[in-house]
PDB file of C-alpha atoms in Angstrom:
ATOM      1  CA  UNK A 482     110.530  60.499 138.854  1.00 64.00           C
ATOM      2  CA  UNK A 483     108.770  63.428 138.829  1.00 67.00           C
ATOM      3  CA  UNK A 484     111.841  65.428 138.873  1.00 70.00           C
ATOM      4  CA  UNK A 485     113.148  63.833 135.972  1.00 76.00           C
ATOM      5  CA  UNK A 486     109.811  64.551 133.748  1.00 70.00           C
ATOM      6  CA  UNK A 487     110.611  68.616 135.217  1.00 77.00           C
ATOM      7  CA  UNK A 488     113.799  67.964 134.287  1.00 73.00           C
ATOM      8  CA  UNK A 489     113.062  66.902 130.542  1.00 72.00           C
ATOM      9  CA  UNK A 490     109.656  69.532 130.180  1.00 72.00           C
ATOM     10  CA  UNK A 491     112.078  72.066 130.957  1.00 72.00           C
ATOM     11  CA  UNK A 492     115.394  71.042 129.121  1.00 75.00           C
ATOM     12  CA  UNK A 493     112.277  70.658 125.973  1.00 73.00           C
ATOM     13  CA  UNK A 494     111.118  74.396 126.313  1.00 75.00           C
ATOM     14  CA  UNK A 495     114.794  75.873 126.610  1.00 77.00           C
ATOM     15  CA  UNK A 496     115.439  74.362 123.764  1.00 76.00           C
ATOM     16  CA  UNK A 497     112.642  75.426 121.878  1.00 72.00           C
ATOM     17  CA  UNK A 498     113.093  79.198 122.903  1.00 76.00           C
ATOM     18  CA  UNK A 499     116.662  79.024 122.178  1.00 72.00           C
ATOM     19  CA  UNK A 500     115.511  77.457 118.727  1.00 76.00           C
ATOM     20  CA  UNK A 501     112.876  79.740 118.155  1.00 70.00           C
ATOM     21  CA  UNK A 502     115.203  83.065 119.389  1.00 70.00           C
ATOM     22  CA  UNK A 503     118.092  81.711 116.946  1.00 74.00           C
ATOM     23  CA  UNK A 504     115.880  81.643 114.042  1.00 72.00           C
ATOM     24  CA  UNK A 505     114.484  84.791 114.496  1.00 69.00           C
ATOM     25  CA  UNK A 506     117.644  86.629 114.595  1.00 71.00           C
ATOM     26  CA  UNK A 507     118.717  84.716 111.615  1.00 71.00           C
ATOM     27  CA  UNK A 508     115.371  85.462 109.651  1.00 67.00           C
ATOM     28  CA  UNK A 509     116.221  89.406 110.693  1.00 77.00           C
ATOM     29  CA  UNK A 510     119.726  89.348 109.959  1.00 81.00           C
ATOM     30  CA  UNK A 511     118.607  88.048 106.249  1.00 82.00           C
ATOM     31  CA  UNK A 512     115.892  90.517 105.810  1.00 80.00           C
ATOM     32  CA  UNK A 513     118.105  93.112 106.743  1.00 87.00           C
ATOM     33  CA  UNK A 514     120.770  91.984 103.878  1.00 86.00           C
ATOM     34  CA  UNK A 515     118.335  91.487 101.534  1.00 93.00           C
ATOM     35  CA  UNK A 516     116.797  95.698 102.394  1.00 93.00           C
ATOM     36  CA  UNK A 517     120.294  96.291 102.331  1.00 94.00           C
ATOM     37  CA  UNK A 518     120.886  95.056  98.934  1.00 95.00           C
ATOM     38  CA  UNK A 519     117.440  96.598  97.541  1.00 96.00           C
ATOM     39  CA  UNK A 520     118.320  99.850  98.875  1.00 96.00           C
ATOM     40  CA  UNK A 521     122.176  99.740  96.940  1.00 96.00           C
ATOM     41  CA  UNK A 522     120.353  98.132  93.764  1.00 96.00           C
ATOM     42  CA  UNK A 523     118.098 101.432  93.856  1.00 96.00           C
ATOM     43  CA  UNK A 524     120.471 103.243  94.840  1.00 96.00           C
ATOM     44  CA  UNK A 525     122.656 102.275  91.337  1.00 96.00           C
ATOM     45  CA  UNK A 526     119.226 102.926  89.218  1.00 96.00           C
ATOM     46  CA  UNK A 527     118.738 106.164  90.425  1.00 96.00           C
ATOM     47  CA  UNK A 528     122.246 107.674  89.632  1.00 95.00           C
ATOM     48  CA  UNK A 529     121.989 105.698  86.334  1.00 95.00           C
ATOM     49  CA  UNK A 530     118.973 107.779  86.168  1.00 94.00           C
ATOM     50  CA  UNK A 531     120.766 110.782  86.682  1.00 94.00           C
ATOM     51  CA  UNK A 532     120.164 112.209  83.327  1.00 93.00           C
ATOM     52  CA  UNK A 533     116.264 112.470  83.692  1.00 91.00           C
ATOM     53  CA  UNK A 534     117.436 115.514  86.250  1.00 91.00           C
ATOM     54  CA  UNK A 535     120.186 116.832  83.915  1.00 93.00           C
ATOM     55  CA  UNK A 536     118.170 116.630  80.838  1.00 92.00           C
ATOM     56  CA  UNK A 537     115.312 118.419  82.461  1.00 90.00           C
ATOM     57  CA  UNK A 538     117.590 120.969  84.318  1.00 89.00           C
ATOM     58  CA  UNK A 539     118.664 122.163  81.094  1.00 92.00           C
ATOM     59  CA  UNK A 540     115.303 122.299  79.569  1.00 89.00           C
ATOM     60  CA  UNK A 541     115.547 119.243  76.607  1.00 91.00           C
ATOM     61  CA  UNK A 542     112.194 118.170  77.385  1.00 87.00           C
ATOM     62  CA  UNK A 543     111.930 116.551  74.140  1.00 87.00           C
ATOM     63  CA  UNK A 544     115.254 114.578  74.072  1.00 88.00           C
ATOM     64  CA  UNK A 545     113.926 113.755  77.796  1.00 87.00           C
ATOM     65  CA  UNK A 546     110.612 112.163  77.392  1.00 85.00           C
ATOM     66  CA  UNK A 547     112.742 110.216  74.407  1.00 87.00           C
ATOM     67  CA  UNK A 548     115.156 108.554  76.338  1.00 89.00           C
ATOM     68  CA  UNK A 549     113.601 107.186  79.201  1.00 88.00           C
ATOM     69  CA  UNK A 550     114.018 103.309  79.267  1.00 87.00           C
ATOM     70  CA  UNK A 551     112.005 101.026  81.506  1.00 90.00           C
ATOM     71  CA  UNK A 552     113.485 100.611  85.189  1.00 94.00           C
ATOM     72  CA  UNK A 553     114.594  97.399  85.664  1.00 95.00           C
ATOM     73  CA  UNK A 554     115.447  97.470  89.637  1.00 96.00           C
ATOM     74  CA  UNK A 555     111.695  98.698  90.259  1.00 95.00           C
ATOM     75  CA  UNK A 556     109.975  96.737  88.113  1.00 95.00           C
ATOM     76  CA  UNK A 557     111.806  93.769  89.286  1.00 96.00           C
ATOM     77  CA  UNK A 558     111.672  94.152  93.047  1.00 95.00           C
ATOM     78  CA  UNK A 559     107.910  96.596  92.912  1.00 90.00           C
ATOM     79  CA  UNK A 560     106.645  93.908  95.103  1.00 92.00           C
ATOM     80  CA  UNK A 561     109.608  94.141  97.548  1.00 93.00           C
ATOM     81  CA  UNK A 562     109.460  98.360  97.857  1.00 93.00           C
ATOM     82  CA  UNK A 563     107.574  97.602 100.982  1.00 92.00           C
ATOM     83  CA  UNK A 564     110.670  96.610 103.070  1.00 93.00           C
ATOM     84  CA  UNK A 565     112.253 100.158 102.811  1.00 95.00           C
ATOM     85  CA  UNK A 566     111.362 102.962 104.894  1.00 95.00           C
ATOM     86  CA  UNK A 567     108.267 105.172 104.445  1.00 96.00           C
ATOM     87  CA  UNK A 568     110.312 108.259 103.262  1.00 96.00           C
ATOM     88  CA  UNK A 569     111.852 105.712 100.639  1.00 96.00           C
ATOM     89  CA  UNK A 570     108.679 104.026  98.971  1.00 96.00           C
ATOM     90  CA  UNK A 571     106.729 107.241  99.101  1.00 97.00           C
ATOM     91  CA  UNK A 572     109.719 109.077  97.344  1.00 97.00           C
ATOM     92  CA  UNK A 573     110.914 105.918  94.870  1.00 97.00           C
ATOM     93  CA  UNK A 574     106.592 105.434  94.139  1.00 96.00           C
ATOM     94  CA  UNK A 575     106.355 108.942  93.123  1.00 96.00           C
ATOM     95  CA  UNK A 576     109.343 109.300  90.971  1.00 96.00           C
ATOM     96  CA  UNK A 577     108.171 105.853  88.999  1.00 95.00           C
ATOM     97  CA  UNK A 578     105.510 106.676  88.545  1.00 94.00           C
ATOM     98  CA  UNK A 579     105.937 109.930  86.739  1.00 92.00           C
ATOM     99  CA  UNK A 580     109.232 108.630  84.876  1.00 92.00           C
ATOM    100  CA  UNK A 581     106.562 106.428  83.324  1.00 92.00           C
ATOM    101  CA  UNK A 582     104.447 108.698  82.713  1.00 91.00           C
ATOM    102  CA  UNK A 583     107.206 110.999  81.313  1.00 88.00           C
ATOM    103  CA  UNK A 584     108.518 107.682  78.775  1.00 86.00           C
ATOM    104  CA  UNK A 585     104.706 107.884  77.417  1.00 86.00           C
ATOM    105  CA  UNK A 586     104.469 110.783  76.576  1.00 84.00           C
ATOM    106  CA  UNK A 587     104.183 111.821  72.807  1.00 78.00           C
ATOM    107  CA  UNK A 588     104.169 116.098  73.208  1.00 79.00           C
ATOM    108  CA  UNK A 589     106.137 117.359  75.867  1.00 81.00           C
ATOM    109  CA  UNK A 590     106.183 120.661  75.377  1.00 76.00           C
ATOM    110  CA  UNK A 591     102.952 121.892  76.720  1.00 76.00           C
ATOM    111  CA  UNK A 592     103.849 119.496  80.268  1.00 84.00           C
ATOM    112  CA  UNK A 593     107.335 121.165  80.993  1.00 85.00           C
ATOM    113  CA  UNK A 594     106.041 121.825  84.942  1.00 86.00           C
ATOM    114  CA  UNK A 595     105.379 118.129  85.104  1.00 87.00           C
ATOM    115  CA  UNK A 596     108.992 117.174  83.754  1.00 87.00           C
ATOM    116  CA  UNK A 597     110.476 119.994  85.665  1.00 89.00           C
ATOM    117  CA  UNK A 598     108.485 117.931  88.968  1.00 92.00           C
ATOM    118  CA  UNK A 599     109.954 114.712  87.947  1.00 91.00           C
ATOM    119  CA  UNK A 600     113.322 116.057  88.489  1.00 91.00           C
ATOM    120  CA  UNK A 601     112.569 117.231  91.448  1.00 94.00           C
ATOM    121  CA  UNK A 602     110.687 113.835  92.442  1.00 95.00           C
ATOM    122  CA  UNK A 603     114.447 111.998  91.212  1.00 95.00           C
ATOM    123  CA  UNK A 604     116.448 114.488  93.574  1.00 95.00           C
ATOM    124  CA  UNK A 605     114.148 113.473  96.597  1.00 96.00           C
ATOM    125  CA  UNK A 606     114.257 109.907  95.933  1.00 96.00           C
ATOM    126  CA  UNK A 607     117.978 110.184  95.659  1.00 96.00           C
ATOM    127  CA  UNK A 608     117.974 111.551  98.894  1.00 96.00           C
ATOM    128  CA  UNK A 609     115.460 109.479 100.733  1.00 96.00           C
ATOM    129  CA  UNK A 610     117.831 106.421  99.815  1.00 95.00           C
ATOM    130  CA  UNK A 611     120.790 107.562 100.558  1.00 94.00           C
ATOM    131  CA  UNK A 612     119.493 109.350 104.448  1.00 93.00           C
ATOM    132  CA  UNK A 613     118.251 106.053 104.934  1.00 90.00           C
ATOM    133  CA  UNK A 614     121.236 103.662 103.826  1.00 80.00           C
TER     134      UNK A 614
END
């Protein structure tokens, strides 16, 4: 009898480990898609992005700080940012941030360093994306 309760106890906690171990690989194989598919989706922005550099490269500051339009992939998935490495949110945080700062901006002229830096800022985030993916 008492073999038989062994029996069952133990049968119980393989099958709970194997339960537990199953679902955890499952939960990490999904977060990993779903970091995959943020990094691609940011990935896309930032080459769509691609003229913030160019623009500010060739020193249109004006027609610059005129055409930025509100990221969609980081104002979508800001919450998310957290799942990427630390080389990605610090780079894709500081580029944001000044691309809004550079679409608020009324007089440019007088802030050129700051627009070159956001150029610089989309080059790094470009790069901490891609070394990372």
């Amino acid at each position: 009898m008492a073999g038989i309760a062994t029996g069952l106890v133990l049968g119980s906690l393989v099958g709970a480990v194997a339960t537990a171990a199953g679902s955890y690989f499952v939960f990490r194989r999904r977060r990993r898609a779903e970091t995959d598919h943020l990094r691609l989706a940011f990935r896309t922005e930032l080459e769509a992005l691609s003229y913030v550099a160019d623009l500010a490269e060739e020193g249109r500051y004006e027609a610059l700080a005129a055409s930025v339009e509100p990221p969609q992939v980081y104002e979508n998935n800001a919450d998310r940012v957290g799942h990427l490495t630390d080389d990605e949110v610090e780079a894709l945080v500081a580029f944001y941030t000044d691309l809004y700062w550079l679409r608020d901006q009324q007089d440019i002229e007088d802030k050129k360093e700051r627009a070159d830096e956001v150029a610089r800022e989309w080059h790094e985030a470009v790069e901490a994306v891609r070394a990372a993916g």
